[in-house]
Coordinates of C-alpha atoms and ligand atoms in Angstrom, one line a residue:
M805 CA -141.3 93.0 232.6
S806 CA -140.5 95.4 228.7
K807 CA -141.2 99.3 229.1
Q808 CA -144.7 99.8 228.4
F809 CA -146.5 102.9 226.1
D810 CA -149.7 103.9 224.6
V811 CA -148.0 104.4 221.0
V812 CA -144.7 102.8 220.1
V813 CA -143.6 104.9 216.5
I814 CA -140.9 102.3 214.2
G815 CA -139.1 105.2 212.3
G816 CA -137.8 108.3 212.4
G817 CA -138.5 110.2 209.6
P818 CA -140.5 112.9 208.5
G819 CA -143.8 110.2 208.9
G820 CA -142.4 108.4 212.8
Y821 CA -141.1 111.7 214.1
I822 CA -143.9 114.0 214.0
A823 CA -146.1 111.1 214.3
A824 CA -144.4 110.7 217.5
I825 CA -145.1 114.1 218.6
R826 CA -148.7 115.0 217.9
A827 CA -149.7 111.5 219.6
A828 CA -147.6 112.9 222.8
Q829 CA -149.3 116.2 222.8
L830 CA -152.2 113.7 222.6
G831 CA -151.5 113.3 225.8
F832 CA -150.1 109.8 225.4
S833 CA -146.9 107.5 226.5
V834 CA -144.7 107.4 223.6
A835 CA -141.1 105.9 222.3
C836 CA -140.0 106.7 218.6
I837 CA -137.5 104.3 217.4
D838 CA -134.3 105.1 214.9
E839 CA -131.6 103.8 213.5
W840 CA -130.4 105.9 211.5
K841 CA -126.6 106.2 212.5
N842 CA -124.2 110.1 211.6
E843 CA -120.4 109.6 210.7
K844 CA -120.3 109.0 214.4
G845 CA -122.3 106.1 214.9
G846 CA -124.5 108.8 217.0
P847 CA -128.3 108.7 216.7
A848 CA -129.2 111.3 213.5
P849 CA -133.1 111.2 213.7
G850 CA -135.0 112.7 210.6
G851 CA -134.9 109.3 208.0
T852 CA -134.4 109.8 204.4
C853 CA -135.6 113.0 204.4
T854 CA -133.2 114.6 206.8
N855 CA -129.7 112.8 206.6
V856 CA -130.1 111.6 202.4
G857 CA -133.0 113.6 200.6
C858 CA -135.1 116.3 200.8
I859 CA -132.8 118.9 203.6
P860 CA -129.2 117.9 202.3
S861 CA -130.2 118.2 198.3
K862 CA -131.9 121.7 199.0
A863 CA -128.1 122.9 200.3
L864 CA -126.4 121.0 197.5
L865 CA -129.3 123.2 195.4
Q866 CA -128.7 126.9 196.6
S867 CA -124.9 126.4 197.2
S868 CA -124.8 124.9 193.9
E869 CA -127.4 128.3 192.4
H870 CA -125.0 130.4 194.2
Y871 CA -122.0 129.2 192.3
E872 CA -123.5 129.4 189.1
H873 CA -124.5 132.4 190.0
A874 CA -121.8 134.2 190.9
G875 CA -120.5 132.8 187.4
H876 CA -122.7 133.7 185.4
S877 CA -125.1 136.5 186.2
F878 CA -123.3 138.8 188.8
A879 CA -121.5 140.6 186.1
E880 CA -125.1 141.5 184.9
H881 CA -126.0 142.8 187.6
G882 CA -122.6 145.1 187.8
I883 CA -121.0 142.8 190.4
D884 CA -117.6 141.1 188.9
V885 CA -116.0 138.2 190.1
K886 CA -112.5 137.5 190.1
G887 CA -110.6 134.9 190.2
L888 CA -114.4 132.3 191.2
S889 CA -112.6 128.6 192.6
L890 CA -115.1 126.4 193.9
N891 CA -114.6 124.7 197.3
L892 CA -116.1 121.6 197.2
G893 CA -115.0 120.4 200.6
Q894 CA -116.3 123.4 202.2
M895 CA -120.4 122.6 200.0
L896 CA -120.2 119.6 201.3
G897 CA -119.0 119.9 205.1
R898 CA -120.9 122.9 204.4
K899 CA -124.4 120.2 204.5
N900 CA -123.6 118.2 206.9
T901 CA -123.6 121.2 209.2
V902 CA -127.5 121.5 207.8
V903 CA -128.0 118.1 208.1
K904 CA -126.8 117.8 211.7
Q905 CA -128.5 120.9 212.4
N906 CA -131.3 118.9 211.1
N907 CA -130.9 115.8 213.5
D908 CA -130.5 117.5 216.5
G909 CA -133.0 120.3 216.3
I910 CA -134.7 116.7 215.9
L911 CA -133.9 115.2 218.9
F912 CA -134.0 118.5 220.9
L913 CA -138.1 118.0 219.7
L914 CA -138.8 114.6 220.8
K915 CA -137.2 115.9 224.0
K916 CA -139.2 118.4 224.2
N917 CA -141.8 116.2 224.0
K918 CA -141.6 113.9 226.3
V919 CA -140.7 111.1 223.7
S920 CA -138.3 108.7 224.6
F921 CA -136.1 108.0 222.1
F922 CA -134.0 104.6 221.5
H923 CA -131.6 104.3 219.0
G924 CA -131.3 101.0 217.4
R925 CA -133.9 99.0 214.1
G926 CA -137.5 98.0 215.8
S927 CA -138.4 94.3 214.7
F928 CA -142.0 92.8 216.2
V929 CA -141.2 89.7 217.7
K930 CA -141.3 86.9 216.1
A931 CA -145.2 85.0 216.1
V932 CA -146.5 87.2 219.0
K933 CA -149.6 88.2 218.7
A934 CA -150.9 91.5 220.9
D935 CA -152.0 91.4 224.5
A936 CA -153.0 93.9 227.0
H937 CA -149.9 96.2 226.3
G938 CA -150.5 95.6 223.3
Y939 CA -147.0 94.0 220.9
P940 CA -144.1 93.4 221.9
I941 CA -140.8 95.2 219.6
N942 CA -137.8 94.2 220.0
I943 CA -134.8 97.3 219.2
T944 CA -131.7 96.1 218.3
G945 CA -128.8 98.8 218.4
A946 CA -126.0 100.3 221.2
A947 CA -128.3 98.2 223.8
E948 CA -131.0 95.4 223.2
D949 CA -134.2 96.1 224.7
T950 CA -138.0 95.3 224.3
I951 CA -140.6 97.5 224.8
S952 CA -144.2 97.4 223.9
G953 CA -147.0 99.7 222.3
K954 CA -150.1 99.4 222.4
H955 CA -150.4 100.8 219.2
I956 CA -147.5 100.7 216.5
V957 CA -147.1 103.5 213.8
I958 CA -145.2 102.3 211.3
A959 CA -142.8 105.0 209.2
T960 CA -139.8 103.1 208.0
G961 CA -139.1 104.9 204.4
S962 CA -138.4 104.4 201.6
N963 CA -134.7 102.8 200.1
A964 CA -133.1 104.0 195.9
R965 CA -134.4 100.8 193.7
E966 CA -131.2 99.4 192.0
L967 CA -130.9 98.8 188.5
P968 CA -130.5 94.9 187.9
G969 CA -126.8 93.7 187.0
A970 CA -125.4 97.5 188.5
A971 CA -125.5 96.7 191.8
F972 CA -124.6 100.9 194.4
D973 CA -121.2 101.0 195.3
E974 CA -120.8 104.7 196.0
K975 CA -117.9 105.3 194.2
L976 CA -119.3 105.1 190.8
I977 CA -122.9 103.8 190.7
L978 CA -124.5 106.2 193.0
S979 CA -127.9 106.2 194.6
N980 CA -129.2 109.3 196.2
V981 CA -126.7 108.8 199.1
G982 CA -123.3 108.9 197.2
A983 CA -125.2 111.6 194.8
L984 CA -124.9 113.9 197.6
A985 CA -121.1 112.9 198.6
M986 CA -118.8 112.6 195.7
D987 CA -115.9 114.2 196.4
G988 CA -114.7 115.8 193.2
V989 CA -116.8 117.3 190.0
P990 CA -117.6 114.2 187.6
K991 CA -116.5 115.4 184.3
K992 CA -119.2 113.3 183.0
L993 CA -121.8 112.3 184.7
G994 CA -124.5 109.9 183.6
V995 CA -127.9 110.2 185.2
I996 CA -130.4 106.9 184.3
G997 CA -134.3 108.1 185.2
A998 CA -135.2 111.9 184.7
G999 CA -137.6 111.7 187.8
V1000 CA -137.4 114.1 190.6
I1001 CA -134.0 113.1 192.0
G1002 CA -132.2 113.2 188.6
L1003 CA -133.7 116.2 187.6
E1004 CA -131.9 117.7 190.8
M1005 CA -128.9 116.6 191.4
G1006 CA -128.0 116.8 187.9
S1007 CA -129.5 120.3 187.9
V1008 CA -126.6 121.3 191.0
W1009 CA -123.5 118.6 189.4
R1010 CA -123.8 120.3 185.8
R1011 CA -123.8 124.0 187.8
L1012 CA -120.8 122.3 189.9
G1013 CA -119.3 122.1 186.3
A1014 CA -120.2 118.3 184.8
E1015 CA -121.4 117.5 181.4
V1016 CA -124.7 115.6 182.6
T1017 CA -126.0 113.5 180.5
V1018 CA -129.8 112.3 181.7
L1019 CA -131.0 108.6 180.0
E1020 CA -135.1 108.9 180.9
A1021 CA -136.6 105.5 179.4
L1022 CA -140.6 107.2 178.9
P1023 CA -140.8 109.1 175.7
T1024 CA -142.5 111.8 177.7
F1025 CA -141.4 114.5 179.7
L1026 CA -141.7 114.3 183.3
G1027 CA -145.3 112.4 182.7
A1028 CA -147.1 113.5 185.7
V1029 CA -146.5 117.1 184.5
D1030 CA -149.0 119.5 182.6
E1031 CA -147.6 119.5 179.2
Q1032 CA -147.6 122.8 178.7
I1033 CA -145.1 123.6 182.1
A1034 CA -143.3 119.9 181.1
K1035 CA -142.7 121.2 178.1
E1036 CA -141.6 124.7 178.9
A1037 CA -139.1 123.5 181.4
R1038 CA -137.5 121.0 178.9
K1039 CA -136.5 124.0 176.9
L1040 CA -135.3 125.9 179.9
F1041 CA -133.0 122.7 181.2
T1042 CA -131.7 121.5 178.0
K1043 CA -130.8 125.4 177.3
Q1044 CA -128.8 125.5 180.8
G1045 CA -127.1 122.2 178.5
L1046 CA -128.7 119.7 180.8
V1047 CA -128.8 116.6 177.9
L1048 CA -132.4 115.1 178.6
N1049 CA -132.3 111.4 176.1
L1050 CA -135.7 110.2 176.5
G1051 CA -137.2 106.9 175.6
V1052 CA -134.7 104.9 175.6
K1053 CA -133.8 100.8 177.5
I1054 CA -131.2 100.3 179.4
G1055 CA -128.3 97.4 178.6
K1056 CA -125.8 96.6 180.2
I1057 CA -123.7 99.0 182.6
T1058 CA -119.7 98.0 184.1
A1059 CA -118.5 99.7 186.1
G1060 CA -114.7 99.6 185.4
K1061 CA -111.5 101.2 188.0
K1062 CA -112.3 105.3 187.0
E1063 CA -115.1 104.4 185.0
V1064 CA -119.0 103.3 183.9
S1065 CA -120.4 102.5 181.1
V1066 CA -123.9 101.9 179.9
E1067 CA -124.9 100.4 176.8
Y1068 CA -127.8 101.7 175.5
T1069 CA -130.6 101.6 172.5
D1070 CA -131.5 105.6 171.5
E1071 CA -134.9 106.3 170.8
N1072 CA -134.6 105.2 167.4
G1073 CA -133.9 102.3 168.1
T1074 CA -129.7 102.7 167.2
A1075 CA -127.5 100.4 169.9
Q1076 CA -125.3 103.6 172.2
K1077 CA -122.7 103.4 174.6
A1078 CA -122.2 106.2 177.0
V1079 CA -118.9 106.5 179.7
F1080 CA -119.5 108.4 182.5
D1081 CA -116.9 109.1 185.8
K1082 CA -120.0 109.0 187.7
L1083 CA -123.6 107.3 187.1
I1084 CA -126.5 108.1 189.6
I1085 CA -128.9 105.5 189.2
S1086 CA -132.6 107.5 189.9
I1087 CA -135.4 105.4 188.8
G1088 CA -137.9 105.2 191.9
R1089 CA -137.7 104.0 195.5
T1090 CA -139.0 101.1 197.2
P1091 CA -140.6 100.6 200.2
N1092 CA -138.3 99.3 203.1
T1093 CA -139.7 96.8 205.3
I1094 CA -136.4 94.7 205.8
G1095 CA -135.9 94.1 209.2
L1096 CA -139.3 94.7 210.6
N1097 CA -140.1 91.1 210.7
A1098 CA -143.5 91.4 209.4
E1099 CA -144.2 88.2 208.1
G1100 CA -143.3 86.6 211.6
V1101 CA -146.7 88.6 212.7
G1102 CA -148.8 88.6 209.7
L1103 CA -148.5 91.7 208.6
A1104 CA -149.9 92.5 205.0
L1105 CA -147.7 93.8 202.0
D1106 CA -149.7 95.0 199.2
E1107 CA -148.3 92.9 195.8
R1108 CA -145.2 96.0 195.4
G1109 CA -143.9 95.3 198.5
F1110 CA -145.9 99.1 199.9
I1111 CA -147.6 97.5 203.7
A1112 CA -151.0 97.2 203.2
V1113 CA -153.7 100.3 204.4
D1114 CA -156.5 101.2 204.3
N1115 CA -157.5 104.8 204.1
D1116 CA -156.8 105.7 207.4
C1117 CA -153.5 103.8 207.4
K1118 CA -154.8 101.2 209.3
T1119 CA -152.5 98.1 208.3
N1120 CA -155.3 94.0 208.7
L1121 CA -153.2 94.1 212.4
A1122 CA -155.8 95.7 214.7
N1123 CA -153.7 99.2 216.5
V1124 CA -150.6 98.9 214.2
W1125 CA -151.2 101.7 211.3
A1126 CA -147.9 102.8 208.9
V1127 CA -147.1 105.7 207.3
G1128 CA -144.6 108.4 205.2
D1129 CA -143.4 106.2 202.3
V1130 CA -143.5 102.6 203.4
V1131 CA -147.4 103.3 202.5
R1132 CA -149.5 103.8 199.0
G1133 CA -149.1 107.7 197.8
P1134 CA -146.5 110.3 196.7
M1135 CA -143.1 109.3 198.5
L1136 CA -142.9 112.9 200.0
A1137 CA -142.6 114.7 203.5
H1138 CA -144.6 116.3 203.7
K1139 CA -147.2 113.4 203.0
A1140 CA -145.8 111.5 205.5
E1141 CA -146.2 113.7 208.4
E1142 CA -149.6 114.8 207.1
E1143 CA -150.2 111.4 207.8
G1144 CA -148.3 110.8 211.1
V1145 CA -150.2 113.3 212.9
A1146 CA -153.6 112.0 211.4
V1147 CA -152.7 108.7 212.5
A1148 CA -152.2 110.2 216.1
E1149 CA -155.4 111.7 216.2
R1150 CA -157.2 108.6 214.9
I1151 CA -155.5 106.6 218.3
A1152 CA -157.1 110.3 219.9
G1153 CA -160.8 109.0 218.7
Q1154 CA -160.8 112.1 216.9
H1155 CA -161.3 112.9 213.2
G1156 CA -157.3 113.1 211.0
H1157 CA -157.6 113.7 207.8
V1158 CA -154.8 114.0 204.9
N1159 CA -156.6 115.4 201.5
F1160 CA -154.1 113.6 198.6
N1161 CA -156.3 116.1 196.0
T1162 CA -154.7 119.5 197.8
I1163 CA -150.9 118.0 198.2
P1164 CA -148.3 119.9 196.6
W1165 CA -145.3 118.9 194.7
V1166 CA -142.2 120.4 193.9
I1167 CA -139.4 120.2 191.9
Y1168 CA -136.3 122.1 193.2
T1169 CA -134.8 122.8 189.6
S1170 CA -134.0 126.0 188.5
P1171 CA -136.1 126.9 187.5
E1172 CA -138.5 125.4 190.7
I1173 CA -141.5 123.1 189.4
A1174 CA -144.2 123.6 191.5
W1175 CA -147.7 121.7 191.4
V1176 CA -151.3 121.2 193.7
G1177 CA -154.1 119.4 191.6
R1178 CA -155.0 118.3 188.3
T1179 CA -152.5 118.2 184.8
E1180 CA -154.9 119.6 181.3
Q1181 CA -154.4 116.6 179.5
Q1182 CA -155.9 114.6 183.7
L1183 CA -158.5 116.9 183.2
K1184 CA -159.8 116.0 179.6
A1185 CA -159.3 112.7 180.4
D1186 CA -161.9 112.6 182.8
G1187 CA -163.4 114.5 180.7
V1188 CA -164.1 117.5 182.5
A1189 CA -165.0 120.8 181.6
Y1190 CA -162.4 123.5 181.6
K1191 CA -160.8 126.6 181.4
A1192 CA -157.3 127.4 181.2
G1193 CA -155.3 131.0 182.2
T1194 CA -151.7 131.5 182.6
F1195 CA -149.2 134.0 183.4
P1196 CA -145.2 134.9 182.3
F1197 CA -142.8 135.7 184.6
L1198 CA -141.2 137.3 181.9
A1199 CA -144.0 140.7 182.0
N1200 CA -143.8 140.2 185.9
G1201 CA -142.1 142.8 187.7
R1202 CA -140.5 141.2 190.7
A1203 CA -139.4 138.8 187.9
R1204 CA -137.6 141.1 185.6
A1205 CA -135.7 142.8 188.7
L1206 CA -134.6 139.4 189.4
G1207 CA -132.9 138.9 186.8
D1208 CA -134.8 135.6 186.4
T1209 CA -138.1 135.9 183.8
S1210 CA -138.3 132.3 182.9
G1211 CA -141.6 130.5 183.3
M1212 CA -145.3 130.3 183.9
V1213 CA -148.2 130.2 186.4
K1214 CA -151.2 127.9 184.9
F1215 CA -155.1 128.2 186.1
L1216 CA -156.9 125.3 185.8
A1217 CA -160.8 125.9 186.5
D1218 CA -163.6 124.3 186.3
A1219 CA -165.5 125.7 183.2
K1220 CA -168.8 126.2 184.5
T1221 CA -168.6 126.8 188.8
D1222 CA -165.1 128.1 188.2
E1223 CA -163.5 126.3 191.0
I1224 CA -159.9 126.0 190.7
L1225 CA -159.0 122.4 189.6
G1226 CA -155.2 122.3 189.6
V1227 CA -152.4 125.1 189.6
H1228 CA -148.8 124.5 187.2
I1229 CA -146.0 126.3 188.2
V1230 CA -142.7 126.5 186.4
G1231 CA -140.6 129.2 187.3
P1232 CA -139.0 131.5 190.0
M1233 CA -139.6 130.7 193.7
A1234 CA -142.2 127.9 192.4
S1235 CA -142.1 126.3 195.6
E1236 CA -143.2 129.1 197.9
L1237 CA -145.6 130.0 195.6
I1238 CA -147.9 127.1 195.0
S1239 CA -149.0 127.8 199.3
E1240 CA -151.3 130.5 198.0
A1241 CA -153.0 127.4 195.8
V1242 CA -153.1 124.7 198.3
V1243 CA -154.8 126.8 200.5
A1244 CA -157.2 128.6 197.4
M1245 CA -158.2 124.8 196.7
E1246 CA -158.6 123.3 199.7
F1247 CA -160.6 126.2 200.7
R1248 CA -162.9 125.4 197.1
A1249 CA -162.2 129.2 195.7
S1250 CA -163.0 130.2 192.3
A1251 CA -159.8 131.6 190.4
E1252 CA -162.5 134.3 190.7
D1253 CA -161.6 134.6 194.4
I1254 CA -158.1 134.7 193.5
A1255 CA -158.1 137.3 190.3
R1256 CA -159.8 139.8 193.4
I1257 CA -158.0 139.1 196.5
C1258 CA -155.1 142.2 196.8
H1259 CA -151.5 141.3 195.8
A1260 CA -148.4 143.0 196.8
H1261 CA -146.6 144.5 194.0
P1262 CA -144.2 144.0 192.7
S1263 CA -144.4 140.3 193.7
L1264 CA -143.9 137.1 192.1
S1265 CA -147.1 136.2 193.3
E1266 CA -148.6 139.0 191.5
A1267 CA -148.6 136.0 188.5
T1268 CA -150.3 133.7 190.6
K1269 CA -153.1 136.7 190.7
E1270 CA -152.5 137.1 186.6
A1271 CA -152.8 133.7 185.7
A1272 CA -156.4 133.3 187.5
L1273 CA -157.3 137.3 186.3
A1274 CA -156.5 134.8 182.5
V1275 CA -158.6 132.0 183.7
D1276 CA -161.9 135.1 182.3
K1277 CA -159.0 136.8 179.5
R1278 CA -158.7 140.0 181.9
A1279 CA -155.3 139.3 182.8
L1280 CA -153.4 142.9 182.9
N1281 CA -150.0 143.3 182.2
F1282 CA -150.1 141.2 179.2
Ligands
FAD1564 P1 -138.0 108.2 205.9 O1 -137.9 109.4 206.2 O2 -137.4 107.4 204.4 O3 -137.5 108.0 207.4 C1 -137.8 106.1 207.5 C2 -136.5 106.2 208.9 O4 -137.0 104.9 209.5 C3 -135.2 106.0 207.8 O5 -134.0 107.3 209.8 C4 -135.0 104.9 209.0 O6 -133.4 104.5 209.5 C5 -135.3 104.2 210.2 N1 -135.7 102.8 210.0 C6 -136.5 102.2 209.2 N2 -136.2 100.2 209.7 C7 -136.5 100.7 210.7 C8 -136.3 100.0 211.8 N3 -137.0 98.8 211.4 N4 -136.5 100.5 212.8 C9 -136.1 101.7 213.4 N5 -135.9 102.5 212.1 C10 -135.9 102.3 211.1 N6 -139.0 115.0 199.9 C11 -139.6 115.9 199.7 O7 -141.1 116.4 199.7 N7 -139.3 117.2 199.3 C12 -138.5 116.9 198.5 O8 -137.4 118.0 199.2 C13 -137.4 115.8 199.0 N8 -136.3 115.9 198.2 C14 -135.7 114.1 198.2 C15 -134.2 113.9 197.9 C16 -134.5 113.1 197.6 C17 -133.1 112.7 197.1 C18 -134.9 112.0 197.9 C19 -134.4 110.6 198.0 C20 -135.9 112.2 199.0 C21 -136.4 113.4 198.9 N9 -137.8 113.2 198.9 C22 -138.4 115.2 199.4 C23 -138.6 112.3 199.4 C24 -138.9 112.6 201.3 O9 -137.0 111.7 201.5 C25 -139.0 111.1 202.1 O10 -140.1 111.5 201.2 C26 -139.6 111.5 203.4 O11 -138.7 111.0 203.2 C27 -140.3 110.2 203.7 O12 -140.6 110.2 205.2 P2 -140.7 108.4 205.9 O13 -141.1 109.4 207.1 O14 -141.9 108.0 205.7 O15 -139.2 108.0 205.7
NAI1565 P1 -139.7 109.3 189.9 O1 -140.0 108.4 190.1 O2 -139.2 111.1 190.2 O3 -138.7 109.3 188.5 C1 -137.6 107.8 187.9 C2 -137.9 107.9 186.4 O4 -137.1 107.2 186.2 C3 -139.4 108.4 185.6 O5 -138.7 109.5 185.0 C4 -138.9 106.5 185.3 O6 -139.2 106.4 184.2 C5 -137.7 106.6 185.4 N1 -136.5 105.1 184.9 C6 -137.8 104.1 185.2 N2 -136.9 102.4 185.1 C7 -136.2 103.1 184.3 C8 -135.5 102.8 183.6 N3 -135.2 101.1 183.7 N4 -134.2 102.9 182.5 C9 -134.6 104.8 182.7 N5 -135.2 105.2 183.6 C10 -136.1 104.5 183.8 O7 -138.1 108.8 190.6 P2 -136.6 109.7 191.8 O8 -135.9 110.7 190.7 O9 -135.9 108.2 191.4 O10 -137.0 109.6 193.3 C11 -138.1 109.0 194.0 C12 -139.0 109.7 194.7 O11 -138.2 110.6 196.1 C13 -139.3 110.6 193.4 O12 -140.9 110.2 193.0 C14 -139.9 111.8 195.0 O13 -141.4 111.3 195.6 C15 -139.4 111.3 195.9 N6 -138.4 112.4 195.5 C16 -139.2 114.3 195.7 C17 -138.2 115.0 195.5 C18 -139.3 116.4 196.0 O14 -140.5 116.6 196.9 N7 -138.8 117.5 195.5 C19 -136.5 114.8 195.2 C20 -136.7 114.1 194.9 C21 -137.3 113.1 195.6

């Protein structure tokens, strides 16, 4: 008889492994199946996030930022660097070490929490309905196995979306996978899609010396970001040398032996052709249900291929749940984690909850962009009366000491109640600063609440306090 578990999680990314740990904490017997392989064919849990997403991209962003600082801003601090050179092999090796540390950390955590880990692909057994032990799940990998779970949590993540006629070869035409592992700095790098990956990976390779041209279909830059913040970010990125071509229509993409050419029409409708040494295509991601045998058990997908779920992450099949990138909502690791925790708690009869209104977004460029809540354009569209307050890092003592005074903090608060409706930051350490705004919004704080809280001096967080003060036109340092 197959081994039985209370909960079987398919996928060991941030959605899956966190759901497994939380379910184990709640006293369930739990299995987690993940098929990701490291270069030696061994298990590498952590999913896209750990292997080819959040973690390796942040490692390279950090390394490339150090390189850029050493070349361009150390001198201002009185530090002369002679003979600066790039050791890309070492940089990529360090990134791989950081990834491995995270893989190993997750394996350790699963073990510590007594989660049974299976390395292989999990799939529903064709047309087999759940019995008293739940659904049987086939595991194909190093060893064939079948296990069953009273509850199944699907957390199979997403894959990079391809452009028709330009399949990823990871040599010339790169998804995030190849973009994180180029063995040399391309002289000319093309990026299709000025979204999160395009800007982060474009920044990495620009800092390391590539001429980067970004081709974006939409006429507006970072349409989901507050317009004022996006405008400021565009100005700063352009100044850094990132070429941002908006409103383009991509035509034929041809990969030669060493180069790739992209035909497109620019925003004026003029035909253009650009030739690149490498091309990153980052035009969004598609949910991954390959190999699950969803159709075999009648698991419903929505019209865009996501597993259809309700607000509680329940699928159309009893006791089958789905979380993370494979379901609707933002494709973010922390969203996947929150859903994983909430599902484990719901299985235990608790009231797991994910507040979609307070999920922060961060783009880890330099300066970073971070936000939570609604943008000014959304508030206008929703007909909400609001007050806005901004404070530039130029007037913040810590930012001056750091040598990074670009950007601002912006608060949006309800005109009548003063409740914070959105906070938007472009500037140094925006990824850390946004947490205060998330906490404030979760507790439904007013702008005045933040304005009256003592913030350490000198700190970047004083810009947050000052922006909150600016909502009532009483900023003190600007
Ligand atoms: P995944 O992380 O994709 O994990 C799914 C796992 O399931 C994978 O290991 C996969 O191999 C496995 N799997 C799939 N099918 C099966 C099967 N049938 N059987 C067994 N295993 C299976 N988000 C952020 O919040 N912050 C960031 O800074 C950030 N940076 C990113 C940078 C890049 C370049 C990319 C591509 C993404 C980034 N993301 C970031 C997004 C983030 O990686 C995803 O939102 C997150 O990984 C989703 O988690 P998940 O658990 O849903 O899926
Ligand atoms: P994205 O959705 O952020 O951006 C895709 C961009 O490509 C958009 O601007 C879109 O208009 C453009 N585009 C789409 N089709 C196009 C076409 N045919 N020609 C030209 N441009 C086109 O997607 P991206 O950058 O691929 O990232 C995927 C997801 O991964 C993100 O949405 C995010 O959820 C996650 N991610 C999160 C990060 C973070 O939190 N810091 C970092 C990287 C990825």
